[in-house]
PDB file of C-alpha atoms in Angstrom:
ATOM      1  CA  MET A 763       0.081  -0.151   0.018  1.00  0.00           C
ATOM      2  CA  THR A 764       1.014   3.501  -1.159  1.00  0.00           C
ATOM      3  CA  SER A 765       0.900   6.216   1.766  1.00  0.00           C
ATOM      4  CA  GLN A 766       2.602   8.785   3.600  1.00  0.00           C
ATOM      5  CA  PRO A 767       4.838   7.815   5.964  1.00  0.00           C
ATOM      6  CA  PRO A 768       3.343   9.122   9.672  1.00  0.00           C
ATOM      7  CA  PRO A 769       5.418  10.854  11.791  1.00  0.00           C
ATOM      8  CA  ALA A 770       7.871   9.137  14.008  1.00  0.00           C
ATOM      9  CA  PRO A 771       6.560   8.180  17.379  1.00  0.00           C
ATOM     10  CA  HIS A 772       7.001  10.523  20.490  1.00  0.00           C
ATOM     11  CA  SER A 773       8.051   7.240  22.216  1.00  0.00           C
ATOM     12  CA  PRO A 774      10.036   5.274  19.600  1.00  0.00           C
ATOM     13  CA  TYR A 775      10.440   2.286  22.046  1.00  0.00           C
ATOM     14  CA  VAL A 776       8.115   0.360  24.360  1.00  0.00           C
ATOM     15  CA  LEU A 777       8.726  -2.300  26.564  1.00  0.00           C
ATOM     16  CA  VAL A 778       6.247  -4.692  27.758  1.00  0.00           C
ATOM     17  CA  LEU A 779       6.755  -7.410  30.615  1.00  0.00           C
ATOM     18  CA  THR A 780       4.655  -9.872  33.340  1.00  0.00           C
ATOM     19  CA  CYS A 781       6.651 -11.485  35.951  1.00  0.00           C
ATOM     20  CA  PRO A 782       5.750 -12.275  39.978  1.00  0.00           C
ATOM     21  CA  ASP A 783       4.285  -9.221  41.899  1.00  0.00           C
ATOM     22  CA  VAL A 784       7.601  -8.578  43.910  1.00  0.00           C
ATOM     23  CA  LYS A 785       8.886  -5.297  45.214  1.00  0.00           C
ATOM     24  CA  GLY A 786      11.521  -3.593  43.344  1.00  0.00           C
ATOM     25  CA  VAL A 787      10.451  -4.424  39.652  1.00  0.00           C
ATOM     26  CA  VAL A 788       9.023  -0.818  38.740  1.00  0.00           C
ATOM     27  CA  ALA A 789      12.400   0.849  40.402  1.00  0.00           C
ATOM     28  CA  ALA A 790      14.994  -1.864  38.848  1.00  0.00           C
ATOM     29  CA  VAL A 791      13.037  -1.100  35.324  1.00  0.00           C
ATOM     30  CA  SER A 792      13.409   2.609  35.783  1.00  0.00           C
ATOM     31  CA  SER A 793      16.918   2.847  36.995  1.00  0.00           C
ATOM     32  CA  TYR A 794      18.116   0.740  34.222  1.00  0.00           C
ATOM     33  CA  LEU A 795      16.386   3.340  31.768  1.00  0.00           C
ATOM     34  CA  ALA A 796      17.697   6.400  33.477  1.00  0.00           C
ATOM     35  CA  ASP A 797      20.831   4.680  33.217  1.00  0.00           C
ATOM     36  CA  ASN A 798      21.145   4.123  30.183  1.00  0.00           C
ATOM     37  CA  ASP A 799      20.084   8.064  29.203  1.00  0.00           C
ATOM     38  CA  ALA A 800      16.614   7.177  27.837  1.00  0.00           C
ATOM     39  CA  SER A 801      13.667   9.119  29.251  1.00  0.00           C
ATOM     40  CA  ILE A 802      10.151   7.512  30.277  1.00  0.00           C
ATOM     41  CA  THR A 803       7.113   9.352  28.551  1.00  0.00           C
ATOM     42  CA  GLU A 804       4.455   6.678  29.534  1.00  0.00           C
ATOM     43  CA  SER A 805       4.112   3.660  32.349  1.00  0.00           C
ATOM     44  CA  ASN A 806       1.347   1.829  33.104  1.00  0.00           C
ATOM     45  CA  HIS A 807       1.035  -1.228  35.658  1.00  0.00           C
ATOM     46  CA  PHE A 808      -1.030  -3.692  37.096  1.00  0.00           C
ATOM     47  CA  ASN A 809      -1.198  -5.838  39.855  1.00  0.00           C
ATOM     48  CA  ASP A 810      -3.176  -8.685  39.756  1.00  0.00           C
ATOM     49  CA  GLN A 811      -4.126  -9.903  43.599  1.00  0.00           C
ATOM     50  CA  LEU A 812      -5.691 -13.418  42.023  1.00  0.00           C
ATOM     51  CA  THR A 813      -2.344 -14.527  40.428  1.00  0.00           C
ATOM     52  CA  ASN A 814      -0.219 -12.756  42.098  1.00  0.00           C
ATOM     53  CA  SER A 815       1.376 -10.989  39.210  1.00  0.00           C
ATOM     54  CA  PHE A 816       2.489  -7.881  37.931  1.00  0.00           C
ATOM     55  CA  SER A 817       2.052  -6.018  34.651  1.00  0.00           C
ATOM     56  CA  MET A 818       3.916  -3.379  32.918  1.00  0.00           C
ATOM     57  CA  ARG A 819       3.733  -1.191  29.780  1.00  0.00           C
ATOM     58  CA  THR A 820       6.854   1.236  29.436  1.00  0.00           C
ATOM     59  CA  ALA A 821       7.291   3.956  26.676  1.00  0.00           C
ATOM     60  CA  PHE A 822      10.695   5.756  26.518  1.00  0.00           C
ATOM     61  CA  ARG A 823      12.696   7.864  24.037  1.00  0.00           C
ATOM     62  CA  PRO A 824      16.612   8.232  23.989  1.00  0.00           C
ATOM     63  CA  ASP A 825      17.690  11.261  25.993  1.00  0.00           C
ATOM     64  CA  GLY A 826      21.175  11.927  26.162  1.00  0.00           C
ATOM     65  CA  PRO A 827      24.639  10.423  24.250  1.00  0.00           C
ATOM     66  CA  GLY A 828      24.474   7.148  26.382  1.00  0.00           C
ATOM     67  CA  PHE A 829      22.048   5.787  25.046  1.00  0.00           C
ATOM     68  CA  PRO A 830      22.667   2.293  22.934  1.00  0.00           C
ATOM     69  CA  ASP A 831      21.408   0.533  20.348  1.00  0.00           C
ATOM     70  CA  LEU A 832      18.272  -1.351  20.806  1.00  0.00           C
ATOM     71  CA  ASP A 833      20.297  -4.678  20.562  1.00  0.00           C
ATOM     72  CA  SER A 834      22.697  -3.893  23.221  1.00  0.00           C
ATOM     73  CA  LEU A 835      19.581  -2.501  25.508  1.00  0.00           C
ATOM     74  CA  ARG A 836      18.118  -5.734  24.989  1.00  0.00           C
ATOM     75  CA  GLN A 837      21.000  -7.726  26.428  1.00  0.00           C
ATOM     76  CA  GLY A 838      21.421  -5.668  29.143  1.00  0.00           C
ATOM     77  CA  PHE A 839      18.140  -5.904  30.321  1.00  0.00           C
ATOM     78  CA  GLN A 840      18.415  -9.561  30.627  1.00  0.00           C
ATOM     79  CA  LEU A 841      19.842  -9.591  34.279  1.00  0.00           C
ATOM     80  CA  ILE A 842      17.063  -7.654  35.227  1.00  0.00           C
ATOM     81  CA  ALA A 843      14.487 -10.287  33.216  1.00  0.00           C
ATOM     82  CA  ARG A 844      16.215 -12.908  34.796  1.00  0.00           C
ATOM     83  CA  ARG A 845      16.559 -11.626  38.259  1.00  0.00           C
ATOM     84  CA  PHE A 846      12.494 -10.877  38.106  1.00  0.00           C
ATOM     85  CA  ARG A 847      11.553 -13.763  36.349  1.00  0.00           C
ATOM     86  CA  MET A 848      10.193 -11.667  33.434  1.00  0.00           C
ATOM     87  CA  ASP A 849       7.923 -12.858  30.419  1.00  0.00           C
ATOM     88  CA  TRP A 850       9.242  -9.417  28.095  1.00  0.00           C
ATOM     89  CA  GLN A 851       9.534  -7.615  24.943  1.00  0.00           C
ATOM     90  CA  LEU A 852      11.080  -4.602  23.941  1.00  0.00           C
ATOM     91  CA  VAL A 853       9.992  -3.256  20.944  1.00  0.00           C
ATOM     92  CA  ASP A 854      10.709  -0.535  17.942  1.00  0.00           C
ATOM     93  CA  MET A 855       7.764   1.553  17.481  1.00  0.00           C
ATOM     94  CA  THR A 856       9.100   3.007  14.456  1.00  0.00           C
ATOM     95  CA  VAL A 857       8.580   0.009  12.537  1.00  0.00           C
ATOM     96  CA  LYS A 858       5.382  -0.540  11.284  1.00  0.00           C
ATOM     97  CA  PRO A 859       3.841  -3.966  11.659  1.00  0.00           C
ATOM     98  CA  LYS A 860       2.938  -5.732   8.875  1.00  0.00           C
ATOM     99  CA  VAL A 861      -0.979  -6.628   8.856  1.00  0.00           C
ATOM    100  CA  VAL A 862      -2.883  -9.340   6.709  1.00  0.00           C
ATOM    101  CA  ILE A 863      -6.416  -8.973   6.980  1.00  0.00           C
ATOM    102  CA  ALA A 864      -9.045 -11.616   5.887  1.00  0.00           C
ATOM    103  CA  VAL A 865     -12.541 -10.714   4.747  1.00  0.00           C
ATOM    104  CA  SER A 866     -15.509 -12.185   3.278  1.00  0.00           C
ATOM    105  CA  LYS A 867     -18.801 -10.045   1.812  1.00  0.00           C
ATOM    106  CA  PHE A 868     -19.229  -7.412   3.970  1.00  0.00           C
ATOM    107  CA  GLY A 869     -16.558  -4.968   3.422  1.00  0.00           C
ATOM    108  CA  HIS A 870     -17.422  -2.039   5.773  1.00  0.00           C
ATOM    109  CA  CYS A 871     -14.237  -3.040   8.484  1.00  0.00           C
ATOM    110  CA  LEU A 872     -11.960  -3.809   5.604  1.00  0.00           C
ATOM    111  CA  TYR A 873     -12.555  -0.310   4.201  1.00  0.00           C
ATOM    112  CA  ASP A 874     -11.909   1.266   7.203  1.00  0.00           C
ATOM    113  CA  LEU A 875      -8.685  -0.242   8.273  1.00  0.00           C
ATOM    114  CA  LEU A 876      -7.275  -0.040   4.592  1.00  0.00           C
ATOM    115  CA  HIS A 877      -8.524   4.168   4.672  1.00  0.00           C
ATOM    116  CA  ARG A 878      -6.302   4.098   8.372  1.00  0.00           C
ATOM    117  CA  ALA A 879      -3.473   3.140   6.871  1.00  0.00           C
ATOM    118  CA  ARG A 880      -3.663   4.897   3.695  1.00  0.00           C
ATOM    119  CA  SER A 881      -4.310   8.029   5.492  1.00  0.00           C
ATOM    120  CA  GLY A 882      -1.150   7.410   8.437  1.00  0.00           C
ATOM    121  CA  SER A 883      -3.501   7.185  11.276  1.00  0.00           C
ATOM    122  CA  LEU A 884      -2.779   3.501  11.544  1.00  0.00           C
ATOM    123  CA  PRO A 885       0.827   2.993  11.333  1.00  0.00           C
ATOM    124  CA  ILE A 886       0.359  -0.372   9.837  1.00  0.00           C
ATOM    125  CA  ASP A 887       1.463  -1.919   6.613  1.00  0.00           C
ATOM    126  CA  ILE A 888      -1.204  -4.145   4.867  1.00  0.00           C
ATOM    127  CA  PRO A 889       1.134  -6.700   2.405  1.00  0.00           C
ATOM    128  CA  ALA A 890      -2.174  -8.805   1.623  1.00  0.00           C
ATOM    129  CA  VAL A 891      -5.998  -9.267   1.494  1.00  0.00           C
ATOM    130  CA  ILE A 892      -7.426 -13.033   1.845  1.00  0.00           C
ATOM    131  CA  SER A 893     -10.831 -13.650   0.891  1.00  0.00           C
ATOM    132  CA  ASN A 894     -12.797 -16.578   0.259  1.00  0.00           C
ATOM    133  CA  HIS A 895     -15.048 -14.755  -2.490  1.00  0.00           C
ATOM    134  CA  ASP A 896     -13.764 -12.245  -5.102  1.00  0.00           C
ATOM    135  CA  ASP A 897     -16.138  -9.353  -4.185  1.00  0.00           C
ATOM    136  CA  MET A 898     -13.751  -7.049  -2.492  1.00  0.00           C
ATOM    137  CA  ARG A 899     -10.756  -7.622  -5.397  1.00  0.00           C
ATOM    138  CA  SER A 900     -11.611  -4.193  -7.148  1.00  0.00           C
ATOM    139  CA  PHE A 901     -11.546  -1.869  -4.370  1.00  0.00           C
ATOM    140  CA  VAL A 902      -8.382  -3.829  -2.566  1.00  0.00           C
ATOM    141  CA  GLU A 903      -6.159  -3.659  -5.684  1.00  0.00           C
ATOM    142  CA  TRP A 904      -7.463  -0.194  -6.360  1.00  0.00           C
ATOM    143  CA  SER A 905      -6.188   0.757  -3.019  1.00  0.00           C
ATOM    144  CA  GLY A 906      -2.552  -0.593  -4.300  1.00  0.00           C
ATOM    145  CA  VAL A 907      -3.129  -4.049  -1.949  1.00  0.00           C
ATOM    146  CA  PRO A 908      -2.443  -7.775  -3.103  1.00  0.00           C
ATOM    147  CA  TYR A 909      -5.849  -9.356  -3.347  1.00  0.00           C
ATOM    148  CA  HIS A 910      -6.053 -13.604  -2.732  1.00  0.00           C
ATOM    149  CA  HIS A 911      -8.876 -15.193  -3.487  1.00  0.00           C
ATOM    150  CA  LEU A 912      -8.711 -18.457  -1.927  1.00  0.00           C
ATOM    151  CA  PRO A 913     -12.198 -20.242  -1.857  1.00  0.00           C
ATOM    152  CA  VAL A 914     -12.914 -23.345   0.212  1.00  0.00           C
ATOM    153  CA  LYS A 915     -13.997 -25.744  -2.635  1.00  0.00           C
ATOM    154  CA  GLY A 916     -14.829 -28.406   0.039  1.00  0.00           C
ATOM    155  CA  ASP A 917     -11.224 -28.495   0.735  1.00  0.00           C
ATOM    156  CA  LYS A 918     -10.753 -26.709   4.080  1.00  0.00           C
ATOM    157  CA  ALA A 919      -7.508 -28.044   4.705  1.00  0.00           C
ATOM    158  CA  ALA A 920      -5.981 -27.151   1.427  1.00  0.00           C
ATOM    159  CA  GLN A 921      -7.661 -23.491   1.768  1.00  0.00           C
ATOM    160  CA  GLU A 922      -6.334 -23.028   4.867  1.00  0.00           C
ATOM    161  CA  ALA A 923      -2.641 -24.189   3.880  1.00  0.00           C
ATOM    162  CA  ALA A 924      -3.066 -21.556   1.698  1.00  0.00           C
ATOM    163  CA  PHE A 925      -3.963 -19.239   3.552  1.00  0.00           C
ATOM    164  CA  MET A 926      -0.908 -19.456   5.716  1.00  0.00           C
ATOM    165  CA  ASP A 927       1.379 -19.357   3.122  1.00  0.00           C
ATOM    166  CA  VAL A 928       0.125 -15.778   2.470  1.00  0.00           C
ATOM    167  CA  VAL A 929       0.445 -14.820   6.071  1.00  0.00           C
ATOM    168  CA  ASN A 930       4.233 -16.141   5.879  1.00  0.00           C
ATOM    169  CA  GLN A 931       5.232 -15.163   2.671  1.00  0.00           C
ATOM    170  CA  ALA A 932       3.956 -11.572   3.537  1.00  0.00           C
ATOM    171  CA  GLY A 933       5.785 -11.914   7.011  1.00  0.00           C
ATOM    172  CA  ALA A 934       2.721 -10.944   9.054  1.00  0.00           C
ATOM    173  CA  ASP A 935       3.223  -9.538  12.677  1.00  0.00           C
ATOM    174  CA  LEU A 936      -0.784  -9.624  12.864  1.00  0.00           C
ATOM    175  CA  VAL A 937      -4.101 -11.102  11.030  1.00  0.00           C
ATOM    176  CA  VAL A 938      -7.360  -9.456  11.458  1.00  0.00           C
ATOM    177  CA  LEU A 939     -10.602 -11.284  10.367  1.00  0.00           C
ATOM    178  CA  ALA A 940     -12.590  -7.992   9.122  1.00  0.00           C
ATOM    179  CA  ARG A 941     -16.094 -10.278   9.187  1.00  0.00           C
ATOM    180  CA  TYR A 942     -14.470 -13.208   7.372  1.00  0.00           C
ATOM    181  CA  MET A 943     -17.000 -15.798   7.572  1.00  0.00           C
ATOM    182  CA  GLN A 944     -14.964 -18.719   7.921  1.00  0.00           C
ATOM    183  CA  ILE A 945     -14.665 -20.683  11.026  1.00  0.00           C
ATOM    184  CA  LEU A 946     -11.061 -21.193  11.399  1.00  0.00           C
ATOM    185  CA  SER A 947      -9.769 -25.059  12.063  1.00  0.00           C
ATOM    186  CA  ALA A 948      -8.113 -25.605  15.573  1.00  0.00           C
ATOM    187  CA  ASP A 949      -4.427 -26.188  13.740  1.00  0.00           C
ATOM    188  CA  LEU A 950      -4.872 -22.534  11.922  1.00  0.00           C
ATOM    189  CA  CYS A 951      -5.991 -21.364  15.416  1.00  0.00           C
ATOM    190  CA  GLY A 952      -2.759 -22.745  17.068  1.00  0.00           C
ATOM    191  CA  GLN A 953      -0.616 -21.222  14.211  1.00  0.00           C
ATOM    192  CA  LEU A 954      -2.135 -17.924  14.849  1.00  0.00           C
ATOM    193  CA  ALA A 955      -2.605 -17.898  18.469  1.00  0.00           C
ATOM    194  CA  GLY A 956      -1.742 -14.418  19.768  1.00  0.00           C
ATOM    195  CA  ARG A 957      -1.855 -12.421  16.381  1.00  0.00           C
ATOM    196  CA  CYS A 958      -5.274 -12.823  15.282  1.00  0.00           C
ATOM    197  CA  ILE A 959      -8.160 -10.671  16.200  1.00  0.00           C
ATOM    198  CA  ASN A 960     -11.645 -11.061  15.256  1.00  0.00           C
ATOM    199  CA  ILE A 961     -14.861  -8.632  15.265  1.00  0.00           C
ATOM    200  CA  HIS A 962     -18.128  -9.850  15.691  1.00  0.00           C
ATOM    201  CA  HIS A 963     -21.700  -8.324  16.911  1.00  0.00           C
ATOM    202  CA  SER A 964     -22.160  -8.617  20.879  1.00  0.00           C
ATOM    203  CA  PHE A 965     -26.189  -8.316  21.698  1.00  0.00           C
ATOM    204  CA  LEU A 966     -27.899  -8.336  25.084  1.00  0.00           C
ATOM    205  CA  PRO A 967     -29.611 -11.453  24.416  1.00  0.00           C
ATOM    206  CA  SER A 968     -26.693 -12.525  21.773  1.00  0.00           C
ATOM    207  CA  PHE A 969     -28.677 -13.692  18.583  1.00  0.00           C
ATOM    208  CA  LYS A 970     -26.506 -16.700  16.142  1.00  0.00           C
ATOM    209  CA  GLY A 971     -26.809 -17.593  13.046  1.00  0.00           C
ATOM    210  CA  ALA A 972     -28.514 -15.575   9.745  1.00  0.00           C
ATOM    211  CA  LYS A 973     -29.212 -11.711  10.163  1.00  0.00           C
ATOM    212  CA  PRO A 974     -28.786 -10.945  13.932  1.00  0.00           C
ATOM    213  CA  TYR A 975     -29.711  -7.903  13.645  1.00  0.00           C
ATOM    214  CA  HIS A 976     -33.203  -8.743  12.293  1.00  0.00           C
ATOM    215  CA  GLN A 977     -33.028 -11.278  15.236  1.00  0.00           C
ATOM    216  CA  ALA A 978     -32.496  -8.368  17.543  1.00  0.00           C
ATOM    217  CA  HIS A 979     -35.284  -6.144  15.733  1.00  0.00           C
ATOM    218  CA  ALA A 980     -37.626  -9.077  16.462  1.00  0.00           C
ATOM    219  CA  ARG A 981     -37.212  -9.230  19.876  1.00  0.00           C
ATOM    220  CA  GLY A 982     -36.647  -5.541  20.997  1.00  0.00           C
ATOM    221  CA  VAL A 983     -33.102  -5.301  21.662  1.00  0.00           C
ATOM    222  CA  LYS A 984     -32.261  -2.074  23.186  1.00  0.00           C
ATOM    223  CA  LEU A 985     -28.379  -2.305  22.946  1.00  0.00           C
ATOM    224  CA  ILE A 986     -26.530  -3.650  20.081  1.00  0.00           C
ATOM    225  CA  GLY A 987     -22.526  -3.638  19.823  1.00  0.00           C
ATOM    226  CA  ALA A 988     -19.702  -5.080  18.733  1.00  0.00           C
ATOM    227  CA  THR A 989     -16.847  -7.381  20.409  1.00  0.00           C
ATOM    228  CA  ALA A 990     -13.249  -7.822  19.327  1.00  0.00           C
ATOM    229  CA  HIS A 991     -11.239 -10.534  20.739  1.00  0.00           C
ATOM    230  CA  TYR A 992      -8.385 -12.585  20.270  1.00  0.00           C
ATOM    231  CA  VAL A 993      -9.195 -16.128  17.912  1.00  0.00           C
ATOM    232  CA  THR A 994      -9.064 -19.587  19.830  1.00  0.00           C
ATOM    233  CA  THR A 995     -10.240 -22.809  19.131  1.00  0.00           C
ATOM    234  CA  ASP A 996     -13.300 -21.650  21.295  1.00  0.00           C
ATOM    235  CA  LEU A 997     -15.641 -20.198  18.741  1.00  0.00           C
ATOM    236  CA  ASP A 998     -16.089 -16.197  19.552  1.00  0.00           C
ATOM    237  CA  GLU A 999     -14.840 -16.656  23.088  1.00  0.00           C
ATOM    238  CA  GLY A1000     -11.677 -15.796  22.914  1.00  0.00           C
ATOM    239  CA  PRO A1001      -9.951 -13.211  25.196  1.00  0.00           C
ATOM    240  CA  ILE A1002     -11.948  -9.845  24.506  1.00  0.00           C
ATOM    241  CA  ILE A1003     -10.036  -6.653  23.716  1.00  0.00           C
ATOM    242  CA  GLU A1004     -12.380  -3.991  23.189  1.00  0.00           C
ATOM    243  CA  GLN A1005     -16.302  -3.864  22.908  1.00  0.00           C
ATOM    244  CA  GLY A1006     -18.573  -0.917  22.141  1.00  0.00           C
ATOM    245  CA  ILE A1007     -22.350  -0.250  22.495  1.00  0.00           C
ATOM    246  CA  GLU A1008     -24.910   1.991  21.020  1.00  0.00           C
ATOM    247  CA  ARG A1009     -28.516   2.293  22.320  1.00  0.00           C
ATOM    248  CA  VAL A1010     -31.333   1.725  19.728  1.00  0.00           C
ATOM    249  CA  ASP A1011     -35.383   1.890  19.983  1.00  0.00           C
ATOM    250  CA  HIS A1012     -38.492   0.880  18.637  1.00  0.00           C
ATOM    251  CA  THR A1013     -38.442   3.439  15.982  1.00  0.00           C
ATOM    252  CA  GLN A1014     -35.481   1.940  14.126  1.00  0.00           C
ATOM    253  CA  THR A1015     -36.030  -0.612  11.532  1.00  0.00           C
ATOM    254  CA  PRO A1016     -33.796  -3.617  10.996  1.00  0.00           C
ATOM    255  CA  GLU A1017     -31.594  -1.947   8.229  1.00  0.00           C
ATOM    256  CA  ASP A1018     -30.873   1.162  10.733  1.00  0.00           C
ATOM    257  CA  LEU A1019     -29.463  -1.557  13.284  1.00  0.00           C
ATOM    258  CA  VAL A1020     -27.321  -3.144  10.432  1.00  0.00           C
ATOM    259  CA  ASP A1021     -25.838   0.472   9.391  1.00  0.00           C
ATOM    260  CA  ILE A1022     -25.608   1.024  13.529  1.00  0.00           C
ATOM    261  CA  GLY A1023     -23.767  -2.335  14.067  1.00  0.00           C
ATOM    262  CA  ARG A1024     -21.406  -1.971  11.382  1.00  0.00           C
ATOM    263  CA  ASP A1025     -20.261   1.782  12.009  1.00  0.00           C
ATOM    264  CA  ILE A1026     -19.476  -0.212  15.781  1.00  0.00           C
ATOM    265  CA  GLU A1027     -17.737  -3.084  14.159  1.00  0.00           C
ATOM    266  CA  CYS A1028     -15.386  -0.570  12.657  1.00  0.00           C
ATOM    267  CA  ALA A1029     -14.704   1.543  15.928  1.00  0.00           C
ATOM    268  CA  VAL A1030     -14.210  -1.445  17.889  1.00  0.00           C
ATOM    269  CA  LEU A1031     -11.924  -3.483  15.641  1.00  0.00           C
ATOM    270  CA  ALA A1032      -9.777  -0.208  14.759  1.00  0.00           C
ATOM    271  CA  ARG A1033      -9.040  -0.092  18.505  1.00  0.00           C
ATOM    272  CA  ALA A1034      -8.404  -3.408  19.119  1.00  0.00           C
ATOM    273  CA  VAL A1035      -5.740  -3.433  16.592  1.00  0.00           C
ATOM    274  CA  ARG A1036      -4.153  -0.076  17.319  1.00  0.00           C
ATOM    275  CA  TRP A1037      -3.867  -1.394  20.904  1.00  0.00           C
ATOM    276  CA  HIS A1038      -2.196  -4.490  19.644  1.00  0.00           C
ATOM    277  CA  ILE A1039       0.456  -3.051  17.461  1.00  0.00           C
ATOM    278  CA  GLU A1040       1.167  -0.258  20.178  1.00  0.00           C
ATOM    279  CA  ARG A1041       1.743  -2.999  22.471  1.00  0.00           C
ATOM    280  CA  ARG A1042      -1.171  -2.293  24.871  1.00  0.00           C
ATOM    281  CA  ILE A1043      -2.217  -5.762  25.224  1.00  0.00           C
ATOM    282  CA  LEU A1044      -1.580  -8.621  27.546  1.00  0.00           C
ATOM    283  CA  VAL A1045      -3.315 -12.241  27.680  1.00  0.00           C
ATOM    284  CA  THR A1046      -3.421 -13.488  30.908  1.00  0.00           C
ATOM    285  CA  GLY A1047      -5.467 -16.837  30.513  1.00  0.00           C
ATOM    286  CA  GLN A1048      -9.163 -15.884  29.056  1.00  0.00           C
ATOM    287  CA  LYS A1049      -8.769 -12.304  30.030  1.00  0.00           C
ATOM    288  CA  THR A1050      -7.094  -9.290  28.666  1.00  0.00           C
ATOM    289  CA  ILE A1051      -4.814  -6.665  30.485  1.00  0.00           C
ATOM    290  CA  VAL A1052      -5.168  -3.649  28.277  1.00  0.00           C
ATOM    291  CA  PHE A1053      -3.295  -0.005  28.921  1.00  0.00           C
ATOM    292  CA  SER A1054      -5.202   1.516  27.052  1.00  0.00           C
TER     293      SER A1054
END
């Protein structure tokens, strides 16, 4: 996708970590960064008393001649990480993540993500779009993105193998199911664990099957919404990243609910993608910690 490069982030580096909840973690991290001429611009942390774990996200920037290269910074931090038994990542935020989008016949989330990427408001590269239908080809190729039409044709294993070939060849950091109306196999879910986000409607009560907005209208639902979550083998039940709702009433038609719901889906999915690429999400079991 051809686009104007976004401005460099205010904080070009982010450290995220999870470890047992013991005294001294924040002090050790802060001291290490200060000793290496780094200035902290944002820091969030959470003590989970139920699991006795500690999670932290720290954004920082160089602030002096003693700031080392990233490899050296990572190497030096290993001593602290071992001391506190950390699961950690130190990320260069100037490198735009590669995001592969999968879509079927409903294009609203796809259009929104392509626009955000093209305008620079969402700092991602989209090296490929995958679809089991050919409906979105013209728009995607007009946007300068390769389009991969991978119909199932009764051989789901072969189709999913081709799906992963595209993901791997693109070097994708994240896969987004932007209303991709196919259930992923357990094998594909495993290969994409922690790097695949799905979006779907979420009602109170919930309606499954065809035309959920029409079902909701028939039941007089007063709230409609959407949920973005990580994909797991449990259908639509992976760790939730973000949700949104909108109040509706009896004056609105089923088509009105569809339009409102699609707007919510676009906004919720965009926030989920942004928080993932900014390393604001930590998965803990069936839940997420989101430093939004």
